[in-house]
Short mmCIF file of N, CA and C in Angstrom, two decimals:
data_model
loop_
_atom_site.label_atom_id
_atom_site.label_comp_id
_atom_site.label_asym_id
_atom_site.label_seq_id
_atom_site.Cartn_x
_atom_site.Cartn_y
_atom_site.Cartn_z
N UNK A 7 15.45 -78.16 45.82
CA UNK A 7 14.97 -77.12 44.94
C UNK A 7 14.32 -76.02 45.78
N UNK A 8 14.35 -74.69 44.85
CA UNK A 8 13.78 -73.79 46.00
C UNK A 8 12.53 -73.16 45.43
N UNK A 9 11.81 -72.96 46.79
CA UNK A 9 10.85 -71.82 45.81
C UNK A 9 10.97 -70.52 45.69
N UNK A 10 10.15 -69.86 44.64
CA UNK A 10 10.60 -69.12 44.05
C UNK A 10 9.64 -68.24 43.84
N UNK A 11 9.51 -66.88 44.65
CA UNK A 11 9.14 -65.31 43.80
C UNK A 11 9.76 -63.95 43.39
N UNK A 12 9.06 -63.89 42.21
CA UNK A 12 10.01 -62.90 41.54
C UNK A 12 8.68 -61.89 41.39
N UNK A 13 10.15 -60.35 41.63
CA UNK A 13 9.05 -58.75 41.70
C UNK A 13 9.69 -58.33 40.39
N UNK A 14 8.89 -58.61 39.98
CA UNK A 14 8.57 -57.58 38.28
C UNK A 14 7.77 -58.84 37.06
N UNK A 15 7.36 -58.39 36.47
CA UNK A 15 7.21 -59.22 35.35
C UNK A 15 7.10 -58.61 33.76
N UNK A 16 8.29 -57.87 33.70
CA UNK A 16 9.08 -57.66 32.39
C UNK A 16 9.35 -58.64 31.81
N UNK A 17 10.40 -58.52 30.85
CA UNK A 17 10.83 -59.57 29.98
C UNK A 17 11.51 -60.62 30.53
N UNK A 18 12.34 -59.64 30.94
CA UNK A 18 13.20 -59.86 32.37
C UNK A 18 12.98 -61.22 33.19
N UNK A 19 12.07 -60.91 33.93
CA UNK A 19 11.34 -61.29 35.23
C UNK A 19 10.34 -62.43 34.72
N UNK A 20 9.91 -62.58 33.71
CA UNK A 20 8.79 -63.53 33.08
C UNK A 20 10.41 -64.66 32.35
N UNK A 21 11.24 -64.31 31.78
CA UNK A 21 12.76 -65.21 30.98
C UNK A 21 12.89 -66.05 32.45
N UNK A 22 13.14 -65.00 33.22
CA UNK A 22 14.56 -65.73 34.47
C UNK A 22 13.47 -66.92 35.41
N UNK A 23 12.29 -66.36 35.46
CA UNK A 23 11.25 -67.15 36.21
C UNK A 23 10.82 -68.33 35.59
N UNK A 24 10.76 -68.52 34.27
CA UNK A 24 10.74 -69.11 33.36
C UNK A 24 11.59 -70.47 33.51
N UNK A 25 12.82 -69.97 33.35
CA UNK A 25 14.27 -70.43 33.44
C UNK A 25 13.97 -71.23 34.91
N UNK A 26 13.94 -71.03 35.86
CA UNK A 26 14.19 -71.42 37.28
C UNK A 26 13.12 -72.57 37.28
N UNK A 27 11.57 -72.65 36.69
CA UNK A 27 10.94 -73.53 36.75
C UNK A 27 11.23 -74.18 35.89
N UNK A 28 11.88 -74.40 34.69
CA UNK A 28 12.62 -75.30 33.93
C UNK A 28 13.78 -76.26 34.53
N UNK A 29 14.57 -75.48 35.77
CA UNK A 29 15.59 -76.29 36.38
C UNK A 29 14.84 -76.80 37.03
N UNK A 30 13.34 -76.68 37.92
CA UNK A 30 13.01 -77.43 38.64
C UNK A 30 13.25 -76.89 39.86
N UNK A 31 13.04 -75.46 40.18
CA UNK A 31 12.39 -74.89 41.88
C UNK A 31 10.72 -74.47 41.26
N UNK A 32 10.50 -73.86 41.93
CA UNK A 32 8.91 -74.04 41.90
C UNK A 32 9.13 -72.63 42.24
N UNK A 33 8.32 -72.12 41.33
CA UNK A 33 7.48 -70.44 40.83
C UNK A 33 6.13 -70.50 41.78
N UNK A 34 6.77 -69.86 42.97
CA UNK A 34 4.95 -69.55 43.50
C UNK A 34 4.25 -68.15 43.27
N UNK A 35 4.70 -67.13 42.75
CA UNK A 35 4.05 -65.84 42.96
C UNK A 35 5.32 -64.90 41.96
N UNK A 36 4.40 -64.11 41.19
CA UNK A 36 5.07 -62.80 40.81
C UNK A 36 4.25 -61.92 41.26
N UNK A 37 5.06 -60.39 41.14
CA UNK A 37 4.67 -59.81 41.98
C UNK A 37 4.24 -58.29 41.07
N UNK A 38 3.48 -58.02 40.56
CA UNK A 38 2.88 -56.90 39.44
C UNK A 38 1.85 -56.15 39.80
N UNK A 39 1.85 -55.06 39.43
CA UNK A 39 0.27 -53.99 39.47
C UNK A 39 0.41 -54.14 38.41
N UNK A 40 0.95 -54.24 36.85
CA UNK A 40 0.48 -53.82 35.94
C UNK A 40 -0.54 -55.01 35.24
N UNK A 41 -1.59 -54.73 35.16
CA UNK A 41 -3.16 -55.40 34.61
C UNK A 41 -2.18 -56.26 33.47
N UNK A 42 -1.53 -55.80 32.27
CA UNK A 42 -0.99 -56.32 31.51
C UNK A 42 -0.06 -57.48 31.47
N UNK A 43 1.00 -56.99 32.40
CA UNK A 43 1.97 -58.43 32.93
C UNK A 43 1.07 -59.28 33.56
N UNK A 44 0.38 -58.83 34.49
CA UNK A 44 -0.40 -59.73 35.33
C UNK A 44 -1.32 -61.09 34.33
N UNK A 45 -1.71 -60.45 33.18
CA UNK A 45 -2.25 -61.39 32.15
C UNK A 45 -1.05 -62.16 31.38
N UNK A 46 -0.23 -61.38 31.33
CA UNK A 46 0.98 -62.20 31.09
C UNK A 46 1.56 -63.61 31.49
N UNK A 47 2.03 -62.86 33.40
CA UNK A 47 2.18 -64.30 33.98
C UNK A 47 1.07 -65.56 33.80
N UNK A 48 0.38 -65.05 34.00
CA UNK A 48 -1.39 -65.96 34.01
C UNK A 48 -1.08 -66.66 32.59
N UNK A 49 -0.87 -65.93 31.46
CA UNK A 49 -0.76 -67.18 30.45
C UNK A 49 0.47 -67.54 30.09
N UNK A 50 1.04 -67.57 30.27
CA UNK A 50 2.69 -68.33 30.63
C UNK A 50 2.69 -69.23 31.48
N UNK A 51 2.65 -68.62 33.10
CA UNK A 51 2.20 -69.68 34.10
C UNK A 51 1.55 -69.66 34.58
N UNK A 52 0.34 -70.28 34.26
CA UNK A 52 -0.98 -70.66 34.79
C UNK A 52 -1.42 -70.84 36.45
N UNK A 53 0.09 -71.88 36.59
CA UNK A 53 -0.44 -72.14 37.98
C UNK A 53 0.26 -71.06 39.05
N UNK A 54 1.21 -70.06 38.45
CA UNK A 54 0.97 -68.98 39.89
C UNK A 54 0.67 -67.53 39.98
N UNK A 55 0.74 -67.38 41.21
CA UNK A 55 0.25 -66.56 41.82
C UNK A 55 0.49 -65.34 41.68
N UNK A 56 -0.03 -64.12 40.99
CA UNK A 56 0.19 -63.32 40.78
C UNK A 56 -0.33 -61.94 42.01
N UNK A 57 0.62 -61.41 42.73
CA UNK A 57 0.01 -60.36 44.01
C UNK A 57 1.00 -59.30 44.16
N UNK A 58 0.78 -58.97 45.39
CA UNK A 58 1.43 -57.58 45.40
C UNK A 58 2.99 -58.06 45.95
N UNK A 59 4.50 -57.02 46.52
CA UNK A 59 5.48 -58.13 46.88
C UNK A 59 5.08 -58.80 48.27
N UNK A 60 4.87 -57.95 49.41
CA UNK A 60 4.92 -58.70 50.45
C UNK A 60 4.28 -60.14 50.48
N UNK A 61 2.68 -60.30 49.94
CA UNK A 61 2.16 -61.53 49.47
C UNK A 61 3.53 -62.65 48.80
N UNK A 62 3.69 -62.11 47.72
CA UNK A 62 4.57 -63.10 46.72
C UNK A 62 5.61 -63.30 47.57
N UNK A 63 6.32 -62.58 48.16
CA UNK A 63 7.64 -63.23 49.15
C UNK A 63 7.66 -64.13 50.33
N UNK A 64 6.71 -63.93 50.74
CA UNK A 64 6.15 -64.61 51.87
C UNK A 64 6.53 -65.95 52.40
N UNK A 65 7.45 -67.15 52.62
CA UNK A 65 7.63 -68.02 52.94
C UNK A 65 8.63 -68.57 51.10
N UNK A 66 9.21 -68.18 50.86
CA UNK A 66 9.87 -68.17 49.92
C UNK A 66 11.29 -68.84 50.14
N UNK A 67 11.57 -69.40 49.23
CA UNK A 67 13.63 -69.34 49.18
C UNK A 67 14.73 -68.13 48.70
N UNK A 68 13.87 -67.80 47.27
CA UNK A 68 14.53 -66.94 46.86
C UNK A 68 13.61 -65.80 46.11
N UNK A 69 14.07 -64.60 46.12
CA UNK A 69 13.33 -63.92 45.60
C UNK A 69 14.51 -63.07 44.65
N UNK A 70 13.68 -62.86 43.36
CA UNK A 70 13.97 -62.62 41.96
C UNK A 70 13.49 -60.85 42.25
N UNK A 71 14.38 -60.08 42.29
CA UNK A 71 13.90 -59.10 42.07
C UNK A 71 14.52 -58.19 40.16
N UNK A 72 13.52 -58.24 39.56
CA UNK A 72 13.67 -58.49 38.17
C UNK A 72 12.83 -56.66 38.05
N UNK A 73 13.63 -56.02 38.41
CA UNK A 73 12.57 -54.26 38.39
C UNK A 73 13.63 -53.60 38.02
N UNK A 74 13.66 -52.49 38.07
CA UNK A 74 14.92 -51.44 37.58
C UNK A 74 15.66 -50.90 38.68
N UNK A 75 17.01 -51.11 39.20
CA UNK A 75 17.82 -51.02 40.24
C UNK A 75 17.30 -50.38 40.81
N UNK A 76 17.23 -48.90 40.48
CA UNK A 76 17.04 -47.76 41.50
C UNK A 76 15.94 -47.88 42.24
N UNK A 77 15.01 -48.97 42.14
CA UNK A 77 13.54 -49.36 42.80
C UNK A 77 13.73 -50.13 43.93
N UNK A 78 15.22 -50.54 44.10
CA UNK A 78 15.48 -51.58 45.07
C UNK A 78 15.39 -51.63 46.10
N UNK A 79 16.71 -50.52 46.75
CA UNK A 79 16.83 -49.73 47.80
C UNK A 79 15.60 -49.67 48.74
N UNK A 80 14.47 -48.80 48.26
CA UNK A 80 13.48 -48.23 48.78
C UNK A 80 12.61 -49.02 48.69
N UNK A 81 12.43 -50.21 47.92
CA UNK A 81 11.24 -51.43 47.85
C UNK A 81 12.11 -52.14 49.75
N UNK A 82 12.91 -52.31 49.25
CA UNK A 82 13.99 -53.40 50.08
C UNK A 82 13.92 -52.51 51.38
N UNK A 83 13.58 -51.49 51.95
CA UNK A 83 13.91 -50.53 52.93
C UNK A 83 12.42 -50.71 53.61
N UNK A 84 10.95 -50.88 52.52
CA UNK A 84 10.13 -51.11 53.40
C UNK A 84 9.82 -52.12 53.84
N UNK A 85 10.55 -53.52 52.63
CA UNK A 85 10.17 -54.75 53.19
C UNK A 85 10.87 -54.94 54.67
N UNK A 86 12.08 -54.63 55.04
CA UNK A 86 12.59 -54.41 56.18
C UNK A 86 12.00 -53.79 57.12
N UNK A 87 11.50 -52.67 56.79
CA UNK A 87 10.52 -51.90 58.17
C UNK A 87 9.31 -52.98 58.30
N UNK A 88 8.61 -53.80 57.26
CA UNK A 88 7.88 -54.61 57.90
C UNK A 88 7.71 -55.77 58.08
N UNK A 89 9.19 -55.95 58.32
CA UNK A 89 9.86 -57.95 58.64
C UNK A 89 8.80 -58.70 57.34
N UNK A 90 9.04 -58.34 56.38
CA UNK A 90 8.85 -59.02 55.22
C UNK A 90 9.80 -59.96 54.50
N UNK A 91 11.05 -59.75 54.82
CA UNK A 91 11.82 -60.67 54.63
C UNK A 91 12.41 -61.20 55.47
N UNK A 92 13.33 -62.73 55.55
CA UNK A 92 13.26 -63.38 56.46
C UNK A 92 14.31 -64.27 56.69
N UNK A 93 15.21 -64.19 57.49
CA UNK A 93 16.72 -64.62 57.70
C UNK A 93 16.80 -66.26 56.49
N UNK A 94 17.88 -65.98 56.00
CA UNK A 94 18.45 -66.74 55.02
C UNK A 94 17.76 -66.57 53.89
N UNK A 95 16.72 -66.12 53.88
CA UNK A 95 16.49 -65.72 52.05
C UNK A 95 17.04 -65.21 51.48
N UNK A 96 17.49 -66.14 50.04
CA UNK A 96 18.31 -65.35 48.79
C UNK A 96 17.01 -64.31 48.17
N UNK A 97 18.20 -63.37 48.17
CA UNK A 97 17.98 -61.94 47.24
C UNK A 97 18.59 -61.60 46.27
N UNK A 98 17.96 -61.73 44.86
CA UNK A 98 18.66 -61.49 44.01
C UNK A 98 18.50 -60.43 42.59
N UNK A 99 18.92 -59.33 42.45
CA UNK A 99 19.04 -58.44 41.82
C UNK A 99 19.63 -58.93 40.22
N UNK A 100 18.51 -58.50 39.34
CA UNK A 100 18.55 -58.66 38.05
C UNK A 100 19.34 -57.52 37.10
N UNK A 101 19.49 -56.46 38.00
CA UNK A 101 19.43 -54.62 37.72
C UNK A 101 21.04 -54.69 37.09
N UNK A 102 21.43 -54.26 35.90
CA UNK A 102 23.45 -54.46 35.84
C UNK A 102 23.32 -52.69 36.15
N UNK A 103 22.58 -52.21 36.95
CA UNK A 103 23.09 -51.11 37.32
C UNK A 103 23.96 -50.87 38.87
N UNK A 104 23.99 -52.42 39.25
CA UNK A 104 23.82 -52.51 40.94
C UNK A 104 24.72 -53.99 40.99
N UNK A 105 25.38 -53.98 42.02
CA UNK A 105 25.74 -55.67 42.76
C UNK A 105 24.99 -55.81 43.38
N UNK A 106 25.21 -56.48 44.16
CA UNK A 106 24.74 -57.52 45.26
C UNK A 106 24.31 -56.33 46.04
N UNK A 107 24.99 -55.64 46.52
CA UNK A 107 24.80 -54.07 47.44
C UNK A 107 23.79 -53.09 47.52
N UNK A 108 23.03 -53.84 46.71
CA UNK A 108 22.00 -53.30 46.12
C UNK A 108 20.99 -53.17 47.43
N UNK A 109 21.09 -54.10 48.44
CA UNK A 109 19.93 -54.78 49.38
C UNK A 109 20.85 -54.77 50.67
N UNK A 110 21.77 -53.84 50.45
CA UNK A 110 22.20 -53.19 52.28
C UNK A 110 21.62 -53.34 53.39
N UNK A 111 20.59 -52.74 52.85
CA UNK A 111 19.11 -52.21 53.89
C UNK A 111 19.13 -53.80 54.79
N UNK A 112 18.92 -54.62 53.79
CA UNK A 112 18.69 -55.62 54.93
C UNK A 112 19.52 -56.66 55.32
N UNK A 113 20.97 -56.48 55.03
CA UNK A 113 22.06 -57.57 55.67
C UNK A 113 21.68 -57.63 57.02
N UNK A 114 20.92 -56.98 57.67
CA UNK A 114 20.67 -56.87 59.06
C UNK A 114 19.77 -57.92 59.35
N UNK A 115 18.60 -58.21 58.31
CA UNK A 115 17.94 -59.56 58.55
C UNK A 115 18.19 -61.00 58.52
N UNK A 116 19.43 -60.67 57.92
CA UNK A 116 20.12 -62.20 57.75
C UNK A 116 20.02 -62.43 56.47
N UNK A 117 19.41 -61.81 55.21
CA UNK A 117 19.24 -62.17 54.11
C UNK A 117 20.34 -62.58 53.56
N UNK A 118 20.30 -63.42 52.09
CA UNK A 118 21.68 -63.74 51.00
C UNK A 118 21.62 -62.85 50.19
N UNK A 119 22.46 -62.14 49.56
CA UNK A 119 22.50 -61.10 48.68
C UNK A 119 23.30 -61.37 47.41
N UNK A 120 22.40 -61.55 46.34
CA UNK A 120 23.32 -61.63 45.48
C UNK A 120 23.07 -60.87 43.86
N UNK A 121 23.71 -60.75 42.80
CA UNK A 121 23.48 -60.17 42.02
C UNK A 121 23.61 -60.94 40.37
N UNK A 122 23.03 -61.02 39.77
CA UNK A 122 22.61 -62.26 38.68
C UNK A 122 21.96 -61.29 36.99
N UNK A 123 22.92 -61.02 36.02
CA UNK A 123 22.85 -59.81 35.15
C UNK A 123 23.45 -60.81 33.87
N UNK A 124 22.18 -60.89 32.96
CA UNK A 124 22.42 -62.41 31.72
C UNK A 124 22.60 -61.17 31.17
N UNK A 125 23.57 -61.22 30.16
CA UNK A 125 24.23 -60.37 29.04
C UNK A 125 23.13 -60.41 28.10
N UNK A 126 22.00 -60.02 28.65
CA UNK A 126 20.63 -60.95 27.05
C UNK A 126 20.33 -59.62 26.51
N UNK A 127 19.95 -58.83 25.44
CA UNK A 127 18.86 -57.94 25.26
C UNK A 127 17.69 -59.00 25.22
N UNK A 128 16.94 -58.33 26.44
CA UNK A 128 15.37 -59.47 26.13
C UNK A 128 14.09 -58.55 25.74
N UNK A 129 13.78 -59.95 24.58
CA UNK A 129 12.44 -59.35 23.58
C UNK A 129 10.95 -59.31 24.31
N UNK A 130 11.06 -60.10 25.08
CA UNK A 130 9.94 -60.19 25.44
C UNK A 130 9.05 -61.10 25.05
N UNK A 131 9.49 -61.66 23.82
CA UNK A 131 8.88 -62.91 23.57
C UNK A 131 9.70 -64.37 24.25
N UNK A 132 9.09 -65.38 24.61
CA UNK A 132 9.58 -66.58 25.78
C UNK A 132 10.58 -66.92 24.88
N UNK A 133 10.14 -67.61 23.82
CA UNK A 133 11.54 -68.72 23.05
C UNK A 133 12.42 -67.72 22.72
N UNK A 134 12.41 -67.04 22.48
CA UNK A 134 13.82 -66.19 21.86
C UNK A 134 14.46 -65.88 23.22
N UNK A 135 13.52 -65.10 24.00
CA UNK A 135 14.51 -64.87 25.73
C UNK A 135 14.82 -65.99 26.03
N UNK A 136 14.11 -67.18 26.13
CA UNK A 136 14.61 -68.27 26.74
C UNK A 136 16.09 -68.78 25.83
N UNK A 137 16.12 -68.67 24.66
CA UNK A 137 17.16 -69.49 23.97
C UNK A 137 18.43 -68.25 23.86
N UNK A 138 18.17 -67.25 23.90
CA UNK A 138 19.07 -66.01 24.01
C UNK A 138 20.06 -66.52 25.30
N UNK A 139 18.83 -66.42 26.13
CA UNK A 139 19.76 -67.20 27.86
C UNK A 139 20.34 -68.18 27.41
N UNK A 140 20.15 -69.11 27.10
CA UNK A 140 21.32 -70.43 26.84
C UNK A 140 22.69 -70.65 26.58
N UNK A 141 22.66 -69.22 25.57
CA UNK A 141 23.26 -68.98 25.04
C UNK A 141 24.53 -67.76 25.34
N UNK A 142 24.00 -67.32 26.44
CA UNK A 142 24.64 -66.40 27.30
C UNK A 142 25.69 -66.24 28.06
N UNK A 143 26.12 -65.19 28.55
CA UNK A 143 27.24 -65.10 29.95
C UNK A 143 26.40 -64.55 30.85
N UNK A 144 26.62 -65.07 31.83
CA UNK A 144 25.52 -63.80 33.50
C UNK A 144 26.80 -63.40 34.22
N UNK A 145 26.86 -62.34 34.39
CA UNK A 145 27.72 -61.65 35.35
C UNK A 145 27.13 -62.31 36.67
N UNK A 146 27.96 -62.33 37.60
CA UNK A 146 27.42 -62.66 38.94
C UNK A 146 28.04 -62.16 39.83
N UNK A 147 27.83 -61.86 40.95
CA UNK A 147 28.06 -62.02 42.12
C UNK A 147 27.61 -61.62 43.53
N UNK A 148 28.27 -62.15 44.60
CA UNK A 148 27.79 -62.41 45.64
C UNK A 148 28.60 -62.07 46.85
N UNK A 149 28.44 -62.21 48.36
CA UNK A 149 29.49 -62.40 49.31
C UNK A 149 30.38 -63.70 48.75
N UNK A 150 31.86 -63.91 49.40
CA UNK A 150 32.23 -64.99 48.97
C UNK A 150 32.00 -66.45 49.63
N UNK A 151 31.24 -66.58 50.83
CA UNK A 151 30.50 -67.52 51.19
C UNK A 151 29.17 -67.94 50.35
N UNK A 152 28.45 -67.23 49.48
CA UNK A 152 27.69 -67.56 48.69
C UNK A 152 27.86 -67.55 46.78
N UNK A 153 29.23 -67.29 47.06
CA UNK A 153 29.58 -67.29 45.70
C UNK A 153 29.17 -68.94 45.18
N UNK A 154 29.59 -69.94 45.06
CA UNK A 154 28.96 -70.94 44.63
C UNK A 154 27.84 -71.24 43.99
N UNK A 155 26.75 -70.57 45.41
CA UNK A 155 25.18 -70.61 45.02
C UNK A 155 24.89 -69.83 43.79
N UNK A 156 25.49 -68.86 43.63
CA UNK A 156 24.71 -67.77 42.01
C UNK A 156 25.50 -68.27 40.91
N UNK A 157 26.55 -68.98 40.78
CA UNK A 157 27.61 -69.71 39.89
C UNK A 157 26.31 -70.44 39.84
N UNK A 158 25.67 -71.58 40.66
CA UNK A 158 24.97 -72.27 40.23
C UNK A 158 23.70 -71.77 39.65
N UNK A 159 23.51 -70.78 40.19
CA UNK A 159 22.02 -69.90 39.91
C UNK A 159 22.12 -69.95 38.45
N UNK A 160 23.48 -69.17 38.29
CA UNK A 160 23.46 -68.70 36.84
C UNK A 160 24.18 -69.95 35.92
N UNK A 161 23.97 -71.16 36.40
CA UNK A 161 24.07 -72.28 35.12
C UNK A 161 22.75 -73.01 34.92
N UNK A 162 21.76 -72.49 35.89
CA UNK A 162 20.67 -73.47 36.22
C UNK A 162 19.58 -72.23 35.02
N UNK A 163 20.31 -71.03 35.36
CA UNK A 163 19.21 -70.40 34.35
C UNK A 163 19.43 -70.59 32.52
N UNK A 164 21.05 -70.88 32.54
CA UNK A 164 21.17 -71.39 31.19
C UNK A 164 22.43 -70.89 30.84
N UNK A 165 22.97 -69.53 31.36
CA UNK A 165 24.42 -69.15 30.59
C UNK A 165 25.36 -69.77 31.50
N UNK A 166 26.23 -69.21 31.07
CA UNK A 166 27.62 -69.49 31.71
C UNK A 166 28.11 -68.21 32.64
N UNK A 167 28.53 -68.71 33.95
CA UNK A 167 28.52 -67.16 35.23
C UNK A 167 30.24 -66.89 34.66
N UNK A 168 29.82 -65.85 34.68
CA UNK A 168 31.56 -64.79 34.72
C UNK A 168 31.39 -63.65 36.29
N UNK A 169 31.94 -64.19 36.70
CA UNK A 169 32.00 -63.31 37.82
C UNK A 169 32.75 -61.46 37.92
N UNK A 170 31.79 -61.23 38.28
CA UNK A 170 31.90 -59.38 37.85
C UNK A 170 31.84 -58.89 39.41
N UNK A 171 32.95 -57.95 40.62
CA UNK A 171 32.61 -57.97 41.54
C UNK A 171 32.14 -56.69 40.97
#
């Protein structure tokens, strides 16, 4: 099992994080300025860690980036200028504005890149996002050496993966 931080805590980002500690990786850190989500995660999941990203990524497996595409690039461009991320960590983009390609910037670190987009409108409330996902398709994809892993990503979060390059 892996662990697990995710940057945003939208509906989004609070469903899929949700989801992943239900399969059984372990949620150590989301990653929020907003005072509001931040009370959010806190009463949802109690036991983590809510900080800024570099904190929350920090010795991680995979990181959930659950924010709005166009934030990626340039989030992903400084974690690179300051070896914040760290050869073989999965990266994974929530954004259906973006693939996997999303996180260019750092194929250079060795990262996994992949892209993970649940067909959900999410409410924002847990049981309905959570059972919406179940019930779902996730677009996916990945390089084709890691194609497998987000097929599994995206059965472990609850839908069924259709692969979208």
């Amino acid at each position: 099992m892996l662990k697990v931080a995710v940057v945003g805590a939208g509906p989004v980002g609070l469903a899929l994080g949700k989801a992943l500690a239900e399969a059984g990786h372990t949620v150590v850190a989301f990653a929020t300025t907003d005072p509001a989500r931040q009370e959010e995660v806190k009463t949802q999941l109690p036991d983590v860690l809510v900080t800024d990203v570099a904190t929350a990524i920090t010795g991680v497996d995979l990181v959930l980036f659950a924010i709005p595409g166009a934030q990626i690039p340039k989030l992903v461009a400084g974690l690179v200028e300051t070896n914040s991320l760290t050869p073989g960590q999965i990266v994974v983009s929530t954004s259906p504005d973006y693939g996997f390609e999303v996180f260019e910037n750092a194929y250079s670190v060795g990262v996994i890149p992949m892209s993970v987009h649940p067909a959900v409108k999410f409410t924002g409330f847990s049981v309905i996002d959570r059972a919406r996902l179940k019930e779902s398709y996730i677009a996916v994809d990945a390089p084709s050496v890691a194609l497998p892993m987000v097929v599994t990503l995206a059965f472990e979060l609850g839908g069924g993966p259709v692969q979208v390059p």
